[in-house]
Amino acid sequence: MPAPDTVAPNTVPAPTPITSVEPVVLPAPERGDDLRVRVSAPVSGTGLPVIVLAHGFGKSMSSYDPLVDFWAAHGFVVIQPTFLDSRTLGLTPDDPRYPNIWRIRVQDVGRVLDELDHLLTAVPGLADRVDRDRTAVAGHSWGGQTVSMLLGARVLGPDGRPGPSHTDSRVKAGVLLATTGIGGDDLTPFAREHFSFMSPDFDELTTPTLVVAGDQDQSALSTRGPDWFTDVHHRSPGAQALLTLFGGEHMLGGIHAYDAEDTTDESPERVALVRRACWAYLRHALGIDDIAWRRVRAELAETTDPIGHIVDK
C-alpha cells in the first residue's frame, strides 16, 4: 500500500488483489455445529490489521462482499464467522439453542480471536504479514449488537441491571452498522417478548467506535423512528463518530451483497461511502494514519449535495 503522503487528494490507494478461503472450520462440539469461517486478505503487504466482521440475521460468512472486497483490497485481513442463525444452517425456533444464539454469537467472535493464529494459516504466508495488535470488529444489524459487547456494551437483565461484561482487550476499534438501540418502552411488545438481548447498556462501551445509520431505517421492532439506530453514538463514551446516510434504510444501500434483490434502498453511492468511511475510520482508530478519515469528513462537509454527514463527539 502506498505511503499516506503519496495518495492523491480525494482518492484511496489502488486496490491490491485479494484471496479468500472458506470454510476454515473451528471444532466446537459444545456448540452443536462447528464454527465455519471465511478469511480474506490482500495477496501482498505486511503489518496488516484485522477486522472480524459479524453478519446480520440469516446471513453467513459469504455475505457482505461489497465491504469485504474493498477492505481486503485496501490492506485489511477480514475474518467472517457464520453464526447459528444463518440460513445456511437451517436452525428453527424449536432448536434448544435458539434462545441463546445471541450469547453464542458473542462466544463465536471470542473463539475467532482465540484461534486467530490458526485461521491465518489458511492463507499461506499470511500469519507472518499480520499485525495482531491492530484488531477491530465490525457488525451489521444483529452483528452490530454482537460485536458491541466486545467493545464494552452489556445487556440489561430483567432486574434492569447490566449483565456480564464481554469486553475484549484484544479489540482496539469497532464499526457498528445499523445497530439497534435501547430497549424497554422503545421496543414493540413483540420485541420485548422475543428478544430479551435487545436491552443494551452502552455506559461501558469505551473502545473507539464508528456508528453508521440510515435516516430512513424504520424498524418493526422499535416504537421509535430511525434515530433509534443512533442510540449507541449518543449513549456510549467510545462511539466517537456517527455517519448518517441520507435516504439509507437497514441495508445501507446494499452492503450485504452485490445486486441483492432484497435491498430496499439500493445505492452503489451509499455502499461506496460506507465501505470507504469505515476503512478510513479504522485506519485512524488503529493508529495507522489519519489522512483518509480527515479526507472523508472534509468531502462530506464541502459537498453541496452530500449523501450523508459525519458528526464527531
Short mmCIF file of C-alpha atoms in Angstrom, two decimals:
data_model
loop_
_atom_site.label_atom_id
_atom_site.label_comp_id
_atom_site.label_asym_id
_atom_site.label_seq_id
_atom_site.Cartn_x
_atom_site.Cartn_y
_atom_site.Cartn_z
CA MET A 1 0.00 0.00 0.00
CA PRO A 2 1.43 3.43 -0.87
CA ALA A 3 2.59 5.63 1.96
CA PRO A 4 -0.14 8.05 3.06
CA ASP A 5 1.63 11.13 1.72
CA THR A 6 1.70 9.65 -1.80
CA VAL A 7 -2.09 9.29 -2.01
CA ALA A 8 -3.64 11.81 -4.38
CA PRO A 9 -6.37 14.08 -2.97
CA ASN A 10 -9.89 12.62 -2.83
CA THR A 11 -8.72 9.11 -3.68
CA VAL A 12 -7.84 5.89 -1.93
CA PRO A 13 -4.82 3.76 -2.83
CA ALA A 14 -5.12 1.42 -5.80
CA PRO A 15 -6.64 -1.93 -4.79
CA THR A 16 -4.44 -4.94 -4.24
CA PRO A 17 -5.50 -8.42 -5.50
CA ILE A 18 -7.08 -10.45 -2.73
CA THR A 19 -7.61 -14.08 -1.84
CA SER A 20 -10.38 -15.71 0.19
CA VAL A 21 -10.52 -19.13 1.81
CA GLU A 22 -13.72 -20.75 3.08
CA PRO A 23 -14.67 -22.62 5.06
CA VAL A 24 -11.97 -22.72 7.67
CA VAL A 25 -13.51 -24.96 10.33
CA LEU A 26 -13.03 -24.46 14.05
CA PRO A 27 -14.21 -27.52 16.00
CA ALA A 28 -16.92 -26.57 18.50
CA PRO A 29 -18.63 -29.73 19.79
CA GLU A 30 -20.42 -27.90 22.61
CA ARG A 31 -21.96 -25.55 20.04
CA GLY A 32 -23.72 -28.32 18.14
CA ASP A 33 -22.18 -27.20 14.83
CA ASP A 34 -18.55 -26.48 14.14
CA LEU A 35 -17.77 -22.81 13.54
CA ARG A 36 -17.19 -22.11 9.85
CA VAL A 37 -15.14 -19.06 8.96
CA ARG A 38 -14.06 -17.20 5.84
CA VAL A 39 -10.65 -15.48 5.68
CA SER A 40 -9.99 -12.77 3.07
CA ALA A 41 -6.71 -10.91 2.68
CA PRO A 42 -4.58 -8.96 0.23
CA VAL A 43 -2.03 -11.12 -1.53
CA SER A 44 0.77 -8.72 -0.60
CA GLY A 45 1.67 -6.29 2.15
CA THR A 46 2.87 -6.58 5.73
CA GLY A 47 1.69 -5.25 9.07
CA LEU A 48 -1.88 -5.98 8.02
CA PRO A 49 -4.62 -5.08 10.52
CA VAL A 50 -7.56 -7.43 11.13
CA ILE A 51 -11.33 -6.93 11.02
CA VAL A 52 -13.69 -9.58 12.41
CA LEU A 53 -16.98 -8.95 10.58
CA ALA A 54 -20.23 -10.20 12.15
CA HIS A 55 -23.14 -10.77 9.78
CA GLY A 56 -26.77 -9.84 10.36
CA PHE A 57 -29.66 -12.24 10.94
CA GLY A 58 -29.74 -15.09 8.43
CA LYS A 59 -26.63 -14.09 6.53
CA SER A 60 -23.33 -16.02 6.55
CA MET A 61 -19.57 -15.83 6.08
CA SER A 62 -20.26 -15.49 2.33
CA SER A 63 -22.19 -12.23 2.75
CA TYR A 64 -21.03 -8.59 2.64
CA ASP A 65 -18.76 -8.91 -0.38
CA PRO A 66 -19.09 -5.18 -1.21
CA LEU A 67 -17.41 -4.42 2.12
CA VAL A 68 -15.04 -7.37 2.31
CA ASP A 69 -13.65 -6.97 -1.19
CA PHE A 70 -12.86 -3.30 -0.60
CA TRP A 71 -11.41 -3.68 2.88
CA ALA A 72 -9.21 -6.62 1.91
CA ALA A 73 -8.07 -4.94 -1.31
CA HIS A 74 -7.01 -1.94 0.75
CA GLY A 75 -4.91 -3.63 3.37
CA PHE A 76 -7.11 -5.42 5.92
CA VAL A 77 -7.49 -9.10 6.74
CA VAL A 78 -11.24 -9.73 7.06
CA ILE A 79 -12.48 -12.71 9.05
CA GLN A 80 -16.16 -13.74 8.90
CA PRO A 81 -17.70 -16.38 11.17
CA THR A 82 -21.04 -18.00 10.29
CA PHE A 83 -23.40 -17.79 13.27
CA LEU A 84 -26.09 -20.30 14.18
CA ASP A 85 -28.91 -18.10 12.87
CA SER A 86 -27.51 -18.29 9.33
CA ARG A 87 -29.97 -19.65 6.80
CA THR A 88 -27.17 -21.92 5.59
CA LEU A 89 -27.54 -23.94 8.82
CA GLY A 90 -31.33 -24.15 8.90
CA LEU A 91 -31.91 -23.88 12.65
CA THR A 92 -35.55 -23.37 13.62
CA PRO A 93 -37.02 -21.64 16.69
CA ASP A 94 -37.73 -25.02 18.29
CA ASP A 95 -34.00 -25.80 18.41
CA PRO A 96 -32.95 -25.69 22.10
CA ARG A 97 -30.02 -23.44 21.19
CA TYR A 98 -32.24 -20.79 19.62
CA PRO A 99 -32.93 -18.64 22.72
CA ASN A 100 -29.18 -18.45 23.39
CA ILE A 101 -28.00 -17.65 19.87
CA TRP A 102 -27.21 -14.08 20.88
CA ARG A 103 -24.87 -15.36 23.59
CA ILE A 104 -23.34 -17.98 21.30
CA ARG A 105 -22.68 -15.28 18.73
CA VAL A 106 -20.53 -13.38 21.22
CA GLN A 107 -18.73 -16.60 22.14
CA ASP A 108 -18.12 -17.28 18.44
CA VAL A 109 -16.36 -13.95 17.96
CA GLY A 110 -14.28 -14.67 21.05
CA ARG A 111 -13.38 -18.08 19.61
CA VAL A 112 -12.27 -16.43 16.36
CA LEU A 113 -9.95 -14.15 18.34
CA ASP A 114 -8.68 -17.11 20.38
CA GLU A 115 -7.97 -19.10 17.21
CA LEU A 116 -6.68 -16.20 15.10
CA ASP A 117 -3.27 -17.76 14.53
CA HIS A 118 -4.89 -20.97 13.28
CA LEU A 119 -7.27 -19.09 10.98
CA LEU A 120 -4.43 -17.11 9.43
CA THR A 121 -2.63 -20.30 8.39
CA ALA A 122 -5.47 -20.94 5.93
CA VAL A 123 -3.75 -18.45 3.61
CA PRO A 124 -0.12 -19.50 3.09
CA GLY A 125 2.29 -16.91 4.45
CA LEU A 126 -0.43 -14.67 5.87
CA ALA A 127 0.38 -15.25 9.54
CA ASP A 128 3.75 -13.53 9.13
CA ARG A 129 2.15 -10.47 7.50
CA VAL A 130 -0.45 -9.61 10.17
CA ASP A 131 -0.28 -7.04 12.97
CA ARG A 132 -2.27 -8.76 15.72
CA ASP A 133 -2.14 -5.63 17.88
CA ARG A 134 -4.38 -3.87 15.34
CA THR A 135 -7.58 -5.88 15.54
CA ALA A 136 -11.04 -4.38 15.03
CA VAL A 137 -14.59 -5.69 14.91
CA ALA A 138 -17.46 -4.67 12.67
CA GLY A 139 -21.06 -5.83 12.59
CA HIS A 140 -24.32 -5.14 10.78
CA SER A 141 -27.71 -5.23 12.49
CA TRP A 142 -27.67 -8.25 14.84
CA GLY A 143 -23.98 -8.48 14.07
CA GLY A 144 -23.60 -4.97 15.42
CA GLN A 145 -25.27 -6.00 18.66
CA THR A 146 -22.92 -8.98 18.81
CA VAL A 147 -19.64 -7.13 18.41
CA SER A 148 -20.80 -4.18 20.51
CA MET A 149 -20.44 -6.46 23.52
CA LEU A 150 -16.75 -6.98 22.81
CA LEU A 151 -16.46 -3.19 22.60
CA GLY A 152 -17.99 -2.83 26.07
CA ALA A 153 -21.78 -2.90 25.75
CA ARG A 154 -23.73 -5.08 28.17
CA VAL A 155 -27.27 -6.47 28.21
CA LEU A 156 -29.69 -5.38 30.90
CA GLY A 157 -31.31 -8.22 32.82
CA PRO A 158 -34.96 -8.40 33.93
CA ASP A 159 -33.93 -6.54 37.08
CA GLY A 160 -32.62 -3.64 34.99
CA ARG A 161 -29.01 -4.29 35.96
CA PRO A 162 -26.25 -4.81 33.37
CA GLY A 163 -25.27 -8.42 32.77
CA PRO A 164 -21.73 -9.79 32.47
CA SER A 165 -19.11 -7.80 30.61
CA HIS A 166 -17.64 -9.36 27.47
CA THR A 167 -15.25 -6.51 26.72
CA ASP A 168 -12.18 -7.90 24.94
CA SER A 169 -8.91 -6.01 25.28
CA ARG A 170 -7.66 -7.53 22.02
CA VAL A 171 -10.23 -5.43 20.15
CA LYS A 172 -8.89 -1.93 19.60
CA ALA A 173 -11.67 -0.36 17.49
CA GLY A 174 -15.11 -1.06 16.09
CA VAL A 175 -17.70 -0.23 13.45
CA LEU A 176 -21.42 -0.62 14.24
CA LEU A 177 -23.65 -0.67 11.16
CA ALA A 178 -27.43 -0.23 11.63
CA THR A 179 -27.13 -1.43 15.22
CA THR A 180 -30.28 -1.47 17.33
CA GLY A 181 -30.85 0.99 20.16
CA ILE A 182 -32.03 0.75 23.73
CA GLY A 183 -34.84 -1.48 24.94
CA GLY A 184 -37.69 -1.01 27.38
CA ASP A 185 -40.57 1.04 26.06
CA ASP A 186 -38.58 1.73 22.90
CA LEU A 187 -39.26 -1.87 21.84
CA THR A 188 -42.54 -3.16 20.48
CA PRO A 189 -44.35 -5.73 22.67
CA PHE A 190 -43.25 -8.48 20.25
CA ALA A 191 -39.60 -7.46 20.54
CA ARG A 192 -39.77 -7.24 24.33
CA GLU A 193 -41.20 -10.76 24.48
CA HIS A 194 -38.93 -12.49 21.99
CA PHE A 195 -35.64 -10.54 22.00
CA SER A 196 -34.54 -10.05 25.57
CA PHE A 197 -30.99 -9.25 24.46
CA MET A 198 -32.23 -6.05 22.76
CA SER A 199 -31.85 -4.14 26.03
CA PRO A 200 -28.30 -2.80 25.81
CA ASP A 201 -26.39 -0.71 28.28
CA PHE A 202 -23.75 1.35 26.49
CA ASP A 203 -22.19 3.06 29.51
CA GLU A 204 -19.03 0.93 29.39
CA LEU A 205 -18.57 0.90 25.63
CA THR A 206 -15.32 2.83 25.70
CA THR A 207 -13.49 1.30 22.72
CA PRO A 208 -13.17 3.76 19.81
CA THR A 209 -16.15 3.14 17.52
CA LEU A 210 -17.80 4.49 14.37
CA VAL A 211 -21.61 4.24 14.22
CA VAL A 212 -23.32 4.11 10.79
CA ALA A 213 -27.08 4.63 10.47
CA GLY A 214 -29.62 5.36 7.76
CA ASP A 215 -32.03 8.23 8.31
CA GLN A 216 -34.86 6.15 6.79
CA ASP A 217 -34.20 2.95 8.74
CA GLN A 218 -37.58 2.29 10.33
CA SER A 219 -37.51 -0.92 12.39
CA ALA A 220 -40.59 -3.03 13.05
CA LEU A 221 -39.02 -3.88 16.41
CA SER A 222 -38.99 -0.34 17.78
CA THR A 223 -41.68 2.17 18.69
CA ARG A 224 -39.30 4.93 17.63
CA GLY A 225 -38.05 6.15 14.30
CA PRO A 226 -34.66 5.87 12.58
CA ASP A 227 -32.96 7.76 15.40
CA TRP A 228 -33.18 4.51 17.42
CA PHE A 229 -30.16 3.28 15.45
CA THR A 230 -28.11 6.22 16.70
CA ASP A 231 -28.51 5.43 20.42
CA VAL A 232 -25.11 3.81 20.74
CA HIS A 233 -23.47 7.00 19.49
CA HIS A 234 -25.29 9.21 21.96
CA ARG A 235 -25.12 6.87 24.95
CA SER A 236 -21.60 5.40 24.85
CA PRO A 237 -18.34 7.18 25.63
CA GLY A 238 -16.45 5.23 22.98
CA ALA A 239 -18.61 5.94 19.93
CA GLN A 240 -16.55 8.80 18.60
CA ALA A 241 -18.36 9.44 15.32
CA LEU A 242 -21.74 8.95 13.68
CA LEU A 243 -22.11 8.61 9.90
CA THR A 244 -25.73 9.19 8.85
CA LEU A 245 -26.72 8.13 5.34
CA PHE A 246 -29.42 10.27 3.75
CA GLY A 247 -32.17 8.02 2.41
CA GLY A 248 -30.47 4.98 3.89
CA GLU A 249 -32.56 2.09 5.13
CA HIS A 250 -31.49 -1.01 7.03
CA MET A 251 -29.24 -2.44 4.32
CA LEU A 252 -27.46 0.91 3.98
CA GLY A 253 -27.67 0.84 0.20
CA GLY A 254 -26.90 -2.87 -0.17
CA ILE A 255 -23.76 -3.59 1.85
CA HIS A 256 -24.61 -7.27 2.26
CA ALA A 257 -24.35 -8.42 -1.37
CA TYR A 258 -23.86 -7.30 -4.95
CA ASP A 259 -27.13 -6.84 -6.88
CA ALA A 260 -29.17 -8.07 -3.90
CA GLU A 261 -32.88 -8.27 -4.65
CA ASP A 262 -33.80 -7.68 -1.01
CA THR A 263 -32.15 -4.26 -0.88
CA THR A 264 -34.94 -1.73 -0.39
CA ASP A 265 -32.65 1.27 -0.74
CA GLU A 266 -30.17 0.08 -3.34
CA SER A 267 -27.49 2.69 -3.87
CA PRO A 268 -23.94 1.99 -5.04
CA GLU A 269 -23.06 5.50 -3.85
CA ARG A 270 -24.14 4.74 -0.26
CA VAL A 271 -22.26 1.45 -0.27
CA ALA A 272 -19.15 3.18 -1.59
CA LEU A 273 -19.35 5.77 1.18
CA VAL A 274 -19.91 3.16 3.91
CA ARG A 275 -17.01 0.94 2.95
CA ARG A 276 -14.61 3.83 2.40
CA ALA A 277 -15.61 5.69 5.58
CA CYS A 278 -15.30 2.54 7.71
CA TRP A 279 -11.92 1.74 6.18
CA ALA A 280 -10.71 5.28 6.78
CA TYR A 281 -12.04 5.41 10.34
CA LEU A 282 -10.41 2.11 11.30
CA ARG A 283 -7.08 3.26 9.91
CA HIS A 284 -7.47 6.32 12.12
CA ALA A 285 -8.63 4.46 15.24
CA LEU A 286 -5.94 1.78 14.91
CA GLY A 287 -3.21 4.38 14.63
CA ILE A 288 -2.23 3.70 11.02
CA ASP A 289 -2.91 7.19 9.64
CA ASP A 290 -5.48 9.99 9.90
CA ILE A 291 -5.33 11.26 6.34
CA ALA A 292 -8.12 9.16 4.81
CA TRP A 293 -10.52 9.81 7.72
CA ARG A 294 -9.94 13.56 7.58
CA ARG A 295 -10.49 13.47 3.85
CA VAL A 296 -13.82 11.64 4.05
CA ARG A 297 -15.10 14.09 6.64
CA ALA A 298 -13.93 17.09 4.63
CA GLU A 299 -15.51 15.84 1.42
CA LEU A 300 -18.91 15.36 3.03
CA ALA A 301 -18.72 18.77 4.68
CA GLU A 302 -17.73 20.53 1.46
CA THR A 303 -20.08 18.77 -0.98
CA THR A 304 -23.14 20.83 -1.93
CA ASP A 305 -25.41 17.78 -2.14
CA PRO A 306 -23.89 15.09 0.12
CA ILE A 307 -25.35 11.62 0.60
CA GLY A 308 -24.51 11.66 4.29
CA HIS A 309 -22.84 13.54 7.07
CA ILE A 310 -20.49 12.78 9.95
CA VAL A 311 -20.89 14.08 13.48
CA ASP A 312 -17.94 13.82 15.87
CA LYS A 313 -18.08 13.95 19.65
#
